[in-house]
């Protein structure tokens, strides 16, 4: 499971002209799944994201998590995070899970994140052509892969 976490002061997702998600302060989380991902990966990654201390405290030091500052989260599935670019110029997505595997993982990821935060999260729509808008705050962008728990 691979994710890109962006601290945002505004983010939204629009599908076919309709805004389906909109937050003002929090995290935009892009997440991609592969067949080897398990519930353990979901549990580990959602806890890591919910508790990442990347928001400023009263002294401007990144010392608070999204939970600490009552921030919101938008989760967007993105299979292109598993792009293989070693050969040629056309990325291969062979490592990305097919929908029959990825959709249940995505739904479990959302549910686990809501448990971590004790509130609803907003989402994109799996497989849709989404327009994602964000104002990256900082900028702060962190990449986490559950296969490299670093």
mmCIF file of N, CA and C in Angstrom:
data_model
loop_
_atom_site.group_PDB
_atom_site.id
_atom_site.type_symbol
_atom_site.label_atom_id
_atom_site.label_comp_id
_atom_site.label_asym_id
_atom_site.label_seq_id
_atom_site.Cartn_x
_atom_site.Cartn_y
_atom_site.Cartn_z
ATOM 1 N N UNK A 1 0.861 -1.155 0.000
ATOM 2 C CA UNK A 1 0.000 0.000 0.000
ATOM 3 C C UNK A 1 0.910 1.220 0.000
ATOM 4 N N UNK A 2 0.629 2.119 -0.873
ATOM 5 C CA UNK A 2 1.442 3.321 -1.003
ATOM 6 C C UNK A 2 0.533 4.533 -0.854
ATOM 7 N N UNK A 3 1.032 5.550 -0.148
ATOM 8 C CA UNK A 3 0.224 6.751 0.043
ATOM 9 C C UNK A 3 1.065 8.004 -0.096
ATOM 10 N N UNK A 4 0.393 9.051 -0.526
ATOM 11 C CA UNK A 4 0.953 10.397 -0.554
ATOM 12 C C UNK A 4 0.048 11.230 0.336
ATOM 13 N N UNK A 5 0.648 11.811 1.381
ATOM 14 C CA UNK A 5 -0.108 12.588 2.359
ATOM 15 C C UNK A 5 0.288 14.048 2.193
ATOM 16 N N UNK A 6 -0.688 14.904 1.954
ATOM 17 C CA UNK A 6 -0.416 16.324 1.785
ATOM 18 C C UNK A 6 -1.191 17.127 2.823
ATOM 19 N N UNK A 7 -0.446 17.967 3.561
ATOM 20 C CA UNK A 7 -1.104 18.872 4.508
ATOM 21 C C UNK A 7 -1.682 20.006 3.689
ATOM 22 N N UNK A 8 -2.970 20.267 3.889
ATOM 23 C CA UNK A 8 -3.654 21.255 3.055
ATOM 24 C C UNK A 8 -4.386 22.290 3.892
ATOM 25 N N UNK A 9 -4.505 23.485 3.333
ATOM 26 C CA UNK A 9 -5.367 24.493 3.938
ATOM 27 C C UNK A 9 -6.705 24.532 3.202
ATOM 28 N N UNK A 10 -6.781 23.803 2.077
ATOM 29 C CA UNK A 10 -8.031 23.621 1.336
ATOM 30 C C UNK A 10 -7.824 22.478 0.366
ATOM 31 N N UNK A 11 -8.826 21.626 0.212
ATOM 32 C CA UNK A 11 -8.791 20.565 -0.796
ATOM 33 C C UNK A 11 -10.218 20.183 -1.152
ATOM 34 N N UNK A 12 -10.386 19.744 -2.399
ATOM 35 C CA UNK A 12 -11.706 19.294 -2.828
ATOM 36 C C UNK A 12 -11.560 18.273 -3.952
ATOM 37 N N UNK A 13 -12.631 17.511 -4.157
ATOM 38 C CA UNK A 13 -12.706 16.545 -5.242
ATOM 39 C C UNK A 13 -14.004 16.811 -5.991
ATOM 40 N N UNK A 14 -13.899 16.932 -7.316
ATOM 41 C CA UNK A 14 -15.052 17.177 -8.175
ATOM 42 C C UNK A 14 -15.154 16.044 -9.190
ATOM 43 N N UNK A 15 -16.364 15.523 -9.370
ATOM 44 C CA UNK A 15 -16.627 14.475 -10.348
ATOM 45 C C UNK A 15 -17.783 14.935 -11.221
ATOM 46 N N UNK A 16 -17.535 14.991 -12.515
ATOM 47 C CA UNK A 16 -18.548 15.414 -13.490
ATOM 48 C C UNK A 16 -19.210 16.721 -13.081
ATOM 49 N N UNK A 17 -18.403 17.684 -12.655
ATOM 50 C CA UNK A 17 -18.899 19.005 -12.307
ATOM 51 C C UNK A 17 -19.509 19.125 -10.918
ATOM 52 N N UNK A 18 -19.607 18.018 -10.177
ATOM 53 C CA UNK A 18 -20.192 18.021 -8.843
ATOM 54 C C UNK A 18 -19.099 17.855 -7.789
ATOM 55 N N UNK A 19 -19.029 18.781 -6.844
ATOM 56 C CA UNK A 19 -18.064 18.674 -5.759
ATOM 57 C C UNK A 19 -18.557 17.596 -4.793
ATOM 58 N N UNK A 20 -17.729 16.551 -4.603
ATOM 59 C CA UNK A 20 -18.119 15.429 -3.741
ATOM 60 C C UNK A 20 -17.371 15.426 -2.411
ATOM 61 N N UNK A 21 -16.315 16.223 -2.321
ATOM 62 C CA UNK A 21 -15.554 16.330 -1.073
ATOM 63 C C UNK A 21 -14.956 17.721 -1.007
ATOM 64 N N UNK A 22 -14.908 18.281 0.208
ATOM 65 C CA UNK A 22 -14.392 19.640 0.373
ATOM 66 C C UNK A 22 -13.981 19.849 1.827
ATOM 67 N N UNK A 23 -12.705 20.153 2.055
ATOM 68 C CA UNK A 23 -12.223 20.447 3.409
ATOM 69 C C UNK A 23 -11.434 21.748 3.394
ATOM 70 N N UNK A 24 -11.274 22.320 4.554
ATOM 71 C CA UNK A 24 -10.542 23.574 4.685
ATOM 72 C C UNK A 24 -9.191 23.408 5.373
ATOM 73 N N UNK A 25 -9.057 22.444 6.265
ATOM 74 C CA UNK A 25 -7.837 22.293 7.040
ATOM 75 C C UNK A 25 -7.656 20.821 7.357
ATOM 76 N N UNK A 26 -6.568 20.240 6.876
ATOM 77 C CA UNK A 26 -6.362 18.830 7.168
ATOM 78 C C UNK A 26 -5.414 18.173 6.212
ATOM 79 N N UNK A 27 -5.792 16.957 5.781
ATOM 80 C CA UNK A 27 -4.925 16.148 4.925
ATOM 81 C C UNK A 27 -5.679 15.653 3.700
ATOM 82 N N UNK A 28 -4.988 15.694 2.566
ATOM 83 C CA UNK A 28 -5.439 15.003 1.368
ATOM 84 C C UNK A 28 -4.567 13.763 1.279
ATOM 85 N N UNK A 29 -5.194 12.593 1.297
ATOM 86 C CA UNK A 29 -4.468 11.326 1.282
ATOM 87 C C UNK A 29 -4.787 10.597 -0.015
ATOM 88 N N UNK A 30 -3.771 10.400 -0.842
ATOM 89 C CA UNK A 30 -3.886 9.588 -2.042
ATOM 90 C C UNK A 30 -3.372 8.206 -1.658
ATOM 91 N N UNK A 31 -4.107 7.159 -2.006
ATOM 92 C CA UNK A 31 -3.704 5.818 -1.598
ATOM 93 C C UNK A 31 -3.887 4.833 -2.751
ATOM 94 N N UNK A 32 -2.857 4.000 -2.938
ATOM 95 C CA UNK A 32 -2.892 2.971 -3.972
ATOM 96 C C UNK A 32 -2.667 1.605 -3.348
ATOM 97 N N UNK A 33 -3.358 0.603 -3.881
ATOM 98 C CA UNK A 33 -3.327 -0.740 -3.305
ATOM 99 C C UNK A 33 -2.693 -1.736 -4.263
ATOM 100 N N UNK A 34 -2.051 -2.752 -3.674
ATOM 101 C CA UNK A 34 -1.547 -3.873 -4.447
ATOM 102 C C UNK A 34 -2.070 -5.160 -3.825
ATOM 103 N N UNK A 35 -2.022 -6.246 -4.564
ATOM 104 C CA UNK A 35 -2.638 -7.500 -4.127
ATOM 105 C C UNK A 35 -2.116 -8.012 -2.785
ATOM 106 N N UNK A 36 -0.870 -7.726 -2.455
ATOM 107 C CA UNK A 36 -0.269 -8.243 -1.215
ATOM 108 C C UNK A 36 -0.711 -7.469 0.024
ATOM 109 N N UNK A 37 -1.455 -6.384 -0.125
ATOM 110 C CA UNK A 37 -1.870 -5.574 1.022
ATOM 111 C C UNK A 37 -2.869 -6.335 1.890
ATOM 112 N N UNK A 38 -2.752 -6.111 3.207
ATOM 113 C CA UNK A 38 -3.586 -6.823 4.173
ATOM 114 C C UNK A 38 -4.228 -5.836 5.145
ATOM 115 N N UNK A 39 -5.089 -6.364 6.012
ATOM 116 C CA UNK A 39 -5.688 -5.545 7.057
ATOM 117 C C UNK A 39 -4.613 -4.978 7.975
ATOM 118 N N UNK A 40 -3.533 -5.718 8.197
ATOM 119 C CA UNK A 40 -2.428 -5.203 9.016
ATOM 120 C C UNK A 40 -1.823 -3.943 8.392
ATOM 121 N N UNK A 41 -1.672 -3.935 7.060
ATOM 122 C CA UNK A 41 -1.162 -2.745 6.368
ATOM 123 C C UNK A 41 -2.109 -1.566 6.560
ATOM 124 N N UNK A 42 -3.402 -1.835 6.444
ATOM 125 C CA UNK A 42 -4.407 -0.781 6.610
ATOM 126 C C UNK A 42 -4.354 -0.216 8.024
ATOM 127 N N UNK A 43 -4.327 -1.093 9.006
ATOM 128 C CA UNK A 43 -4.291 -0.659 10.405
ATOM 129 C C UNK A 43 -3.036 0.165 10.688
ATOM 130 N N UNK A 44 -1.897 -0.314 10.228
ATOM 131 C CA UNK A 44 -0.637 0.390 10.463
ATOM 132 C C UNK A 44 -0.644 1.765 9.788
ATOM 133 N N UNK A 45 -1.054 1.804 8.504
ATOM 134 C CA UNK A 45 -0.987 3.054 7.747
ATOM 135 C C UNK A 45 -1.996 4.087 8.244
ATOM 136 N N UNK A 46 -3.203 3.684 8.552
ATOM 137 C CA UNK A 46 -4.182 4.665 9.035
ATOM 138 C C UNK A 46 -3.754 5.242 10.379
ATOM 139 N N UNK A 47 -3.194 4.410 11.255
ATOM 140 C CA UNK A 47 -2.691 4.922 12.544
ATOM 141 C C UNK A 47 -1.533 5.884 12.315
ATOM 142 N N UNK A 48 -0.650 5.551 11.397
ATOM 143 C CA UNK A 48 0.501 6.414 11.103
ATOM 144 C C UNK A 48 0.023 7.770 10.577
ATOM 145 N N UNK A 49 -0.901 7.760 9.639
ATOM 146 C CA UNK A 49 -1.397 9.009 9.054
ATOM 147 C C UNK A 49 -2.130 9.846 10.103
ATOM 148 N N UNK A 50 -3.017 9.221 10.857
ATOM 149 C CA UNK A 50 -3.816 9.954 11.846
ATOM 150 C C UNK A 50 -2.956 10.584 12.935
ATOM 151 N N UNK A 51 -1.799 10.002 13.199
ATOM 152 C CA UNK A 51 -0.952 10.480 14.288
ATOM 153 C C UNK A 51 0.313 11.204 13.842
ATOM 154 N N UNK A 52 0.489 11.390 12.520
ATOM 155 C CA UNK A 52 1.657 12.124 12.029
ATOM 156 C C UNK A 52 1.650 13.539 12.581
ATOM 157 N N UNK A 53 2.715 13.935 13.222
ATOM 158 C CA UNK A 53 2.798 15.271 13.820
ATOM 159 C C UNK A 53 3.378 16.244 12.786
ATOM 160 N N UNK A 54 2.490 16.721 11.910
ATOM 161 C CA UNK A 54 2.919 17.600 10.813
ATOM 162 C C UNK A 54 2.166 18.928 10.782
ATOM 163 N N UNK A 55 1.439 19.231 11.857
ATOM 164 C CA UNK A 55 0.740 20.509 11.966
ATOM 165 C C UNK A 55 1.418 21.343 13.042
ATOM 166 N N UNK A 56 1.443 22.649 12.818
ATOM 167 C CA UNK A 56 2.112 23.554 13.737
ATOM 168 C C UNK A 56 1.398 23.714 15.066
ATOM 169 N N UNK A 57 2.204 23.761 16.142
ATOM 170 C CA UNK A 57 1.656 24.062 17.466
ATOM 171 C C UNK A 57 1.666 25.577 17.675
ATOM 172 N N UNK A 58 1.446 26.032 18.910
ATOM 173 C CA UNK A 58 1.387 27.476 19.189
ATOM 174 C C UNK A 58 2.705 28.190 18.906
ATOM 175 N N UNK A 59 3.803 27.426 18.796
ATOM 176 C CA UNK A 59 5.108 28.010 18.481
ATOM 177 C C UNK A 59 5.499 27.819 17.019
ATOM 178 N N UNK A 60 4.574 27.271 16.222
ATOM 179 C CA UNK A 60 4.850 27.055 14.807
ATOM 180 C C UNK A 60 5.694 25.818 14.536
ATOM 181 N N UNK A 61 5.894 24.986 15.537
ATOM 182 C CA UNK A 61 6.669 23.756 15.382
ATOM 183 C C UNK A 61 5.715 22.627 14.988
ATOM 184 N N UNK A 62 6.108 21.815 14.006
ATOM 185 C CA UNK A 62 5.273 20.691 13.593
ATOM 186 C C UNK A 62 5.259 19.671 14.723
ATOM 187 N N UNK A 63 4.231 19.758 15.543
ATOM 188 C CA UNK A 63 4.156 18.957 16.751
ATOM 189 C C UNK A 63 2.759 18.380 16.974
ATOM 190 N N UNK A 64 1.816 18.678 16.080
ATOM 191 C CA UNK A 64 0.428 18.245 16.243
ATOM 192 C C UNK A 64 0.011 17.338 15.086
ATOM 193 N N UNK A 65 -0.857 16.396 15.394
ATOM 194 C CA UNK A 65 -1.417 15.527 14.361
ATOM 195 C C UNK A 65 -2.735 16.110 13.854
ATOM 196 N N UNK A 66 -3.263 15.513 12.797
ATOM 197 C CA UNK A 66 -4.570 15.936 12.285
ATOM 198 C C UNK A 66 -5.638 15.730 13.356
ATOM 199 N N UNK A 67 -5.465 14.712 14.197
ATOM 200 C CA UNK A 67 -6.391 14.476 15.307
ATOM 201 C C UNK A 67 -6.283 15.596 16.334
ATOM 202 N N UNK A 68 -5.055 16.006 16.650
ATOM 203 C CA UNK A 68 -4.834 17.038 17.659
ATOM 204 C C UNK A 68 -5.442 18.379 17.272
ATOM 205 N N UNK A 69 -5.430 18.689 15.974
ATOM 206 C CA UNK A 69 -5.905 20.008 15.538
ATOM 207 C C UNK A 69 -7.300 19.938 14.919
ATOM 208 N N UNK A 70 -8.006 18.822 15.146
ATOM 209 C CA UNK A 70 -9.374 18.634 14.637
ATOM 210 C C UNK A 70 -9.470 18.868 13.133
ATOM 211 N N UNK A 71 -8.433 18.449 12.410
ATOM 212 C CA UNK A 71 -8.440 18.586 10.962
ATOM 213 C C UNK A 71 -9.305 17.517 10.306
ATOM 214 N N UNK A 72 -9.579 17.718 9.036
ATOM 215 C CA UNK A 72 -10.370 16.781 8.253
ATOM 216 C C UNK A 72 -9.470 16.059 7.268
ATOM 217 N N UNK A 73 -9.985 14.982 6.691
ATOM 218 C CA UNK A 73 -9.228 14.187 5.723
ATOM 219 C C UNK A 73 -10.102 13.886 4.519
ATOM 220 N N UNK A 74 -9.495 13.993 3.344
ATOM 221 C CA UNK A 74 -10.081 13.467 2.107
ATOM 222 C C UNK A 74 -9.189 12.311 1.673
ATOM 223 N N UNK A 75 -9.800 11.157 1.394
ATOM 224 C CA UNK A 75 -9.075 9.982 0.907
ATOM 225 C C UNK A 75 -9.473 9.740 -0.546
ATOM 226 N N UNK A 76 -8.457 9.625 -1.411
ATOM 227 C CA UNK A 76 -8.675 9.409 -2.837
ATOM 228 C C UNK A 76 -7.871 8.189 -3.268
ATOM 229 N N UNK A 77 -8.534 7.213 -3.883
ATOM 230 C CA UNK A 77 -7.811 6.054 -4.408
ATOM 231 C C UNK A 77 -7.057 6.476 -5.661
ATOM 232 N N UNK A 78 -5.818 5.979 -5.789
ATOM 233 C CA UNK A 78 -5.014 6.365 -6.944
ATOM 234 C C UNK A 78 -4.071 5.224 -7.322
ATOM 235 N N UNK A 79 -4.504 4.414 -8.305
ATOM 236 C CA UNK A 79 -3.714 3.259 -8.715
ATOM 237 C C UNK A 79 -2.381 3.670 -9.327
ATOM 238 N N UNK A 80 -2.265 4.894 -9.848
ATOM 239 C CA UNK A 80 -1.026 5.321 -10.498
ATOM 240 C C UNK A 80 0.139 5.451 -9.522
ATOM 241 N N UNK A 81 -0.126 5.388 -8.219
ATOM 242 C CA UNK A 81 0.973 5.408 -7.249
ATOM 243 C C UNK A 81 1.843 4.161 -7.367
ATOM 244 N N UNK A 82 1.328 3.118 -8.016
ATOM 245 C CA UNK A 82 2.101 1.889 -8.212
ATOM 246 C C UNK A 82 2.669 1.798 -9.629
ATOM 247 N N UNK A 83 2.829 2.934 -10.290
ATOM 248 C CA UNK A 83 3.385 2.952 -11.638
ATOM 249 C C UNK A 83 4.823 2.435 -11.631
ATOM 250 N N UNK A 84 5.113 1.582 -12.577
ATOM 251 C CA UNK A 84 6.481 1.125 -12.802
ATOM 252 C C UNK A 84 7.008 1.874 -14.021
ATOM 253 N N UNK A 85 8.133 2.550 -13.877
ATOM 254 C CA UNK A 85 8.641 3.417 -14.945
ATOM 255 C C UNK A 85 10.041 3.028 -15.416
ATOM 256 N N UNK A 86 10.514 1.848 -15.024
ATOM 257 C CA UNK A 86 11.881 1.437 -15.335
ATOM 258 C C UNK A 86 12.118 1.303 -16.843
ATOM 259 N N UNK A 87 11.156 0.690 -17.536
ATOM 260 C CA UNK A 87 11.325 0.452 -18.971
ATOM 261 C C UNK A 87 10.482 1.421 -19.781
ATOM 262 N N UNK A 88 11.102 2.080 -20.745
ATOM 263 C CA UNK A 88 10.373 2.944 -21.662
ATOM 264 C C UNK A 88 9.751 4.151 -20.988
ATOM 265 N N UNK A 89 8.827 4.764 -21.707
ATOM 266 C CA UNK A 89 8.190 5.990 -21.219
ATOM 267 C C UNK A 89 6.724 5.817 -20.887
ATOM 268 N N UNK A 90 6.201 4.624 -21.101
ATOM 269 C CA UNK A 90 4.803 4.368 -20.772
ATOM 270 C C UNK A 90 4.759 3.572 -19.465
ATOM 271 N N UNK A 91 4.248 4.166 -18.384
ATOM 272 C CA UNK A 91 4.217 3.453 -17.107
ATOM 273 C C UNK A 91 3.383 2.179 -17.179
ATOM 274 N N UNK A 92 3.818 1.187 -16.423
ATOM 275 C CA UNK A 92 3.062 -0.047 -16.273
ATOM 276 C C UNK A 92 2.392 -0.004 -14.903
ATOM 277 N N UNK A 93 1.170 -0.479 -14.847
ATOM 278 C CA UNK A 93 0.418 -0.493 -13.596
ATOM 279 C C UNK A 93 0.119 -1.926 -13.147
ATOM 280 N N UNK A 94 0.969 -2.853 -13.548
ATOM 281 C CA UNK A 94 0.766 -4.261 -13.268
ATOM 282 C C UNK A 94 0.727 -4.564 -11.765
ATOM 283 N N UNK A 95 1.425 -3.759 -10.947
ATOM 284 C CA UNK A 95 1.447 -3.991 -9.492
ATOM 285 C C UNK A 95 0.187 -3.480 -8.795
ATOM 286 N N UNK A 96 -0.532 -2.585 -9.443
ATOM 287 C CA UNK A 96 -1.754 -2.043 -8.839
ATOM 288 C C UNK A 96 -2.856 -3.101 -8.851
ATOM 289 N N UNK A 97 -3.578 -3.199 -7.738
ATOM 290 C CA UNK A 97 -4.663 -4.177 -7.636
ATOM 291 C C UNK A 97 -5.791 -3.863 -8.605
ATOM 292 N N UNK A 98 -6.409 -4.912 -9.104
ATOM 293 C CA UNK A 98 -7.615 -4.779 -9.913
ATOM 294 C C UNK A 98 -8.765 -4.380 -8.991
ATOM 295 N N UNK A 99 -9.821 -3.780 -9.542
ATOM 296 C CA UNK A 99 -10.936 -3.296 -8.708
ATOM 297 C C UNK A 99 -11.518 -4.325 -7.744
ATOM 298 N N UNK A 100 -11.606 -5.595 -8.150
ATOM 299 C CA UNK A 100 -12.214 -6.593 -7.261
ATOM 300 C C UNK A 100 -11.408 -6.787 -5.967
ATOM 301 N N UNK A 101 -10.142 -6.466 -5.980
ATOM 302 C CA UNK A 101 -9.312 -6.520 -4.774
ATOM 303 C C UNK A 101 -9.196 -5.129 -4.146
ATOM 304 N N UNK A 102 -8.993 -4.116 -4.974
ATOM 305 C CA UNK A 102 -8.739 -2.758 -4.476
ATOM 306 C C UNK A 102 -9.957 -2.118 -3.813
ATOM 307 N N UNK A 103 -11.142 -2.332 -4.345
ATOM 308 C CA UNK A 103 -12.332 -1.684 -3.766
ATOM 309 C C UNK A 103 -12.563 -2.105 -2.313
ATOM 310 N N UNK A 104 -12.547 -3.411 -1.990
ATOM 311 C CA UNK A 104 -12.705 -3.765 -0.567
ATOM 312 C C UNK A 104 -11.585 -3.194 0.317
ATOM 313 N N UNK A 105 -10.349 -3.172 -0.191
ATOM 314 C CA UNK A 105 -9.248 -2.589 0.574
ATOM 315 C C UNK A 105 -9.484 -1.093 0.804
ATOM 316 N N UNK A 106 -9.934 -0.397 -0.234
ATOM 317 C CA UNK A 106 -10.226 1.034 -0.138
ATOM 318 C C UNK A 106 -11.327 1.287 0.898
ATOM 319 N N UNK A 107 -12.380 0.495 0.853
ATOM 320 C CA UNK A 107 -13.485 0.653 1.811
ATOM 321 C C UNK A 107 -13.023 0.358 3.240
ATOM 322 N N UNK A 108 -12.172 -0.655 3.404
ATOM 323 C CA UNK A 108 -11.630 -0.969 4.727
ATOM 324 C C UNK A 108 -10.721 0.163 5.215
ATOM 325 N N UNK A 109 -9.945 0.735 4.302
ATOM 326 C CA UNK A 109 -9.056 1.843 4.647
ATOM 327 C C UNK A 109 -9.864 3.040 5.155
ATOM 328 N N UNK A 110 -10.931 3.373 4.453
ATOM 329 C CA UNK A 110 -11.806 4.481 4.859
ATOM 330 C C UNK A 110 -12.399 4.206 6.245
ATOM 331 N N UNK A 111 -12.944 3.021 6.428
ATOM 332 C CA UNK A 111 -13.570 2.667 7.707
ATOM 333 C C UNK A 111 -12.549 2.715 8.849
ATOM 334 N N UNK A 112 -11.352 2.220 8.609
ATOM 335 C CA UNK A 112 -10.325 2.221 9.652
ATOM 336 C C UNK A 112 -9.880 3.650 9.970
ATOM 337 N N UNK A 113 -9.783 4.501 8.949
ATOM 338 C CA UNK A 113 -9.404 5.900 9.192
ATOM 339 C C UNK A 113 -10.480 6.596 10.021
ATOM 340 N N UNK A 114 -11.739 6.318 9.736
ATOM 341 C CA UNK A 114 -12.824 6.905 10.522
ATOM 342 C C UNK A 114 -12.763 6.432 11.973
ATOM 343 N N UNK A 115 -12.379 5.196 12.177
ATOM 344 C CA UNK A 115 -12.199 4.684 13.535
ATOM 345 C C UNK A 115 -11.044 5.413 14.221
ATOM 346 N N UNK A 116 -9.940 5.583 13.526
ATOM 347 C CA UNK A 116 -8.771 6.288 14.086
ATOM 348 C C UNK A 116 -9.120 7.717 14.504
ATOM 349 N N UNK A 117 -9.907 8.395 13.676
ATOM 350 C CA UNK A 117 -10.227 9.804 13.914
ATOM 351 C C UNK A 117 -11.476 9.999 14.770
ATOM 352 N N UNK A 118 -12.266 8.959 14.911
ATOM 353 C CA UNK A 118 -13.569 9.037 15.587
ATOM 354 C C UNK A 118 -14.500 10.044 14.904
ATOM 355 N N UNK A 119 -14.399 10.105 13.581
ATOM 356 C CA UNK A 119 -15.310 10.932 12.787
ATOM 357 C C UNK A 119 -15.239 10.512 11.326
ATOM 358 N N UNK A 120 -16.208 10.972 10.549
ATOM 359 C CA UNK A 120 -16.276 10.652 9.126
ATOM 360 C C UNK A 120 -15.134 11.330 8.383
ATOM 361 N N UNK A 121 -14.680 10.666 7.322
ATOM 362 C CA UNK A 121 -13.748 11.280 6.392
ATOM 363 C C UNK A 121 -14.473 11.443 5.062
ATOM 364 N N UNK A 122 -13.976 12.351 4.261
ATOM 365 C CA UNK A 122 -14.541 12.538 2.936
ATOM 366 C C UNK A 122 -13.699 11.745 1.944
ATOM 367 N N UNK A 123 -14.294 11.434 0.799
ATOM 368 C CA UNK A 123 -13.594 10.596 -0.172
ATOM 369 C C UNK A 123 -13.881 11.053 -1.597
ATOM 370 N N UNK A 124 -13.053 10.540 -2.475
ATOM 371 C CA UNK A 124 -13.366 10.596 -3.892
ATOM 372 C C UNK A 124 -14.247 9.389 -4.195
ATOM 373 N N UNK A 125 -14.313 9.023 -5.468
ATOM 374 C CA UNK A 125 -15.097 7.857 -5.876
ATOM 375 C C UNK A 125 -14.175 6.914 -6.618
ATOM 376 N N UNK A 126 -14.085 5.691 -6.152
ATOM 377 C CA UNK A 126 -13.185 4.720 -6.751
ATOM 378 C C UNK A 126 -13.441 4.597 -8.250
ATOM 379 N N UNK A 127 -12.397 4.698 -9.043
ATOM 380 C CA UNK A 127 -12.479 4.503 -10.488
ATOM 381 C C UNK A 127 -13.021 5.671 -11.282
ATOM 382 N N UNK A 128 -13.453 6.727 -10.618
ATOM 383 C CA UNK A 128 -14.024 7.876 -11.332
ATOM 384 C C UNK A 128 -12.921 8.772 -11.876
ATOM 385 N N UNK A 129 -13.268 9.556 -12.880
ATOM 386 C CA UNK A 129 -12.379 10.609 -13.384
ATOM 387 C C UNK A 129 -12.581 11.803 -12.462
ATOM 388 N N UNK A 130 -11.649 11.991 -11.547
ATOM 389 C CA UNK A 130 -11.785 13.016 -10.516
ATOM 390 C C UNK A 130 -10.888 14.211 -10.818
ATOM 391 N N UNK A 131 -11.369 15.370 -10.443
ATOM 392 C CA UNK A 131 -10.571 16.594 -10.463
ATOM 393 C C UNK A 131 -10.275 16.923 -9.010
ATOM 394 N N UNK A 132 -9.012 16.824 -8.650
ATOM 395 C CA UNK A 132 -8.598 17.049 -7.264
ATOM 396 C C UNK A 132 -7.907 18.401 -7.192
ATOM 397 N N UNK A 133 -8.413 19.232 -6.313
ATOM 398 C CA UNK A 133 -7.865 20.572 -6.126
ATOM 399 C C UNK A 133 -7.330 20.660 -4.701
ATOM 400 N N UNK A 134 -6.164 21.293 -4.542
ATOM 401 C CA UNK A 134 -5.629 21.449 -3.201
ATOM 402 C C UNK A 134 -4.735 22.662 -3.111
ATOM 403 N N UNK A 135 -4.662 23.195 -1.916
ATOM 404 C CA UNK A 135 -3.714 24.234 -1.581
ATOM 405 C C UNK A 135 -2.811 23.615 -0.530
ATOM 406 N N UNK A 136 -1.642 23.141 -0.979
ATOM 407 C CA UNK A 136 -0.706 22.460 -0.091
ATOM 408 C C UNK A 136 -0.160 23.471 0.893
ATOM 409 N N UNK A 137 -0.246 23.151 2.159
ATOM 410 C CA UNK A 137 0.151 24.051 3.237
ATOM 411 C C UNK A 137 1.571 23.713 3.668
ATOM 412 N N UNK A 138 2.495 24.607 3.419
ATOM 413 C CA UNK A 138 3.880 24.421 3.840
ATOM 414 C C UNK A 138 4.894 24.664 2.738
ATOM 415 N N UNK A 139 4.975 23.889 1.719
ATOM 416 C CA UNK A 139 4.249 22.649 1.441
ATOM 417 C C UNK A 139 4.774 21.494 2.297
ATOM 418 N N UNK A 140 3.849 20.652 2.714
ATOM 419 C CA UNK A 140 4.193 19.431 3.434
ATOM 420 C C UNK A 140 3.590 18.273 2.654
ATOM 421 N N UNK A 141 4.461 17.402 2.143
ATOM 422 C CA UNK A 141 4.048 16.220 1.399
ATOM 423 C C UNK A 141 4.910 15.051 1.859
ATOM 424 N N UNK A 142 4.258 13.958 2.258
ATOM 425 C CA UNK A 142 4.972 12.790 2.771
ATOM 426 C C UNK A 142 4.487 11.559 2.020
ATOM 427 N N UNK A 143 5.449 10.725 1.619
ATOM 428 C CA UNK A 143 5.145 9.472 0.922
ATOM 429 C C UNK A 143 5.427 8.329 1.895
ATOM 430 N N UNK A 144 4.453 7.418 2.026
ATOM 431 C CA UNK A 144 4.627 6.253 2.892
ATOM 432 C C UNK A 144 4.231 4.998 2.113
ATOM 433 N N UNK A 145 5.077 3.994 2.192
ATOM 434 C CA UNK A 145 4.804 2.698 1.586
ATOM 435 C C UNK A 145 4.838 1.661 2.717
ATOM 436 N N UNK A 146 3.778 0.888 2.856
ATOM 437 C CA UNK A 146 3.711 -0.074 3.961
ATOM 438 C C UNK A 146 4.738 -1.192 3.810
ATOM 439 N N UNK A 147 5.320 -1.338 2.643
ATOM 440 C CA UNK A 147 6.350 -2.358 2.452
ATOM 441 C C UNK A 147 7.714 -1.870 2.940
ATOM 442 N N UNK A 148 7.840 -0.562 3.214
ATOM 443 C CA UNK A 148 9.085 0.049 3.700
ATOM 444 C C UNK A 148 8.812 0.821 4.964
ATOM 445 N N UNK A 149 8.268 0.275 5.938
ATOM 446 C CA UNK A 149 7.824 1.004 7.140
ATOM 447 C C UNK A 149 8.964 1.820 7.756
ATOM 448 N N UNK A 150 9.305 2.916 7.083
ATOM 449 C CA UNK A 150 10.393 3.792 7.547
ATOM 450 C C UNK A 150 9.835 5.095 8.065
#
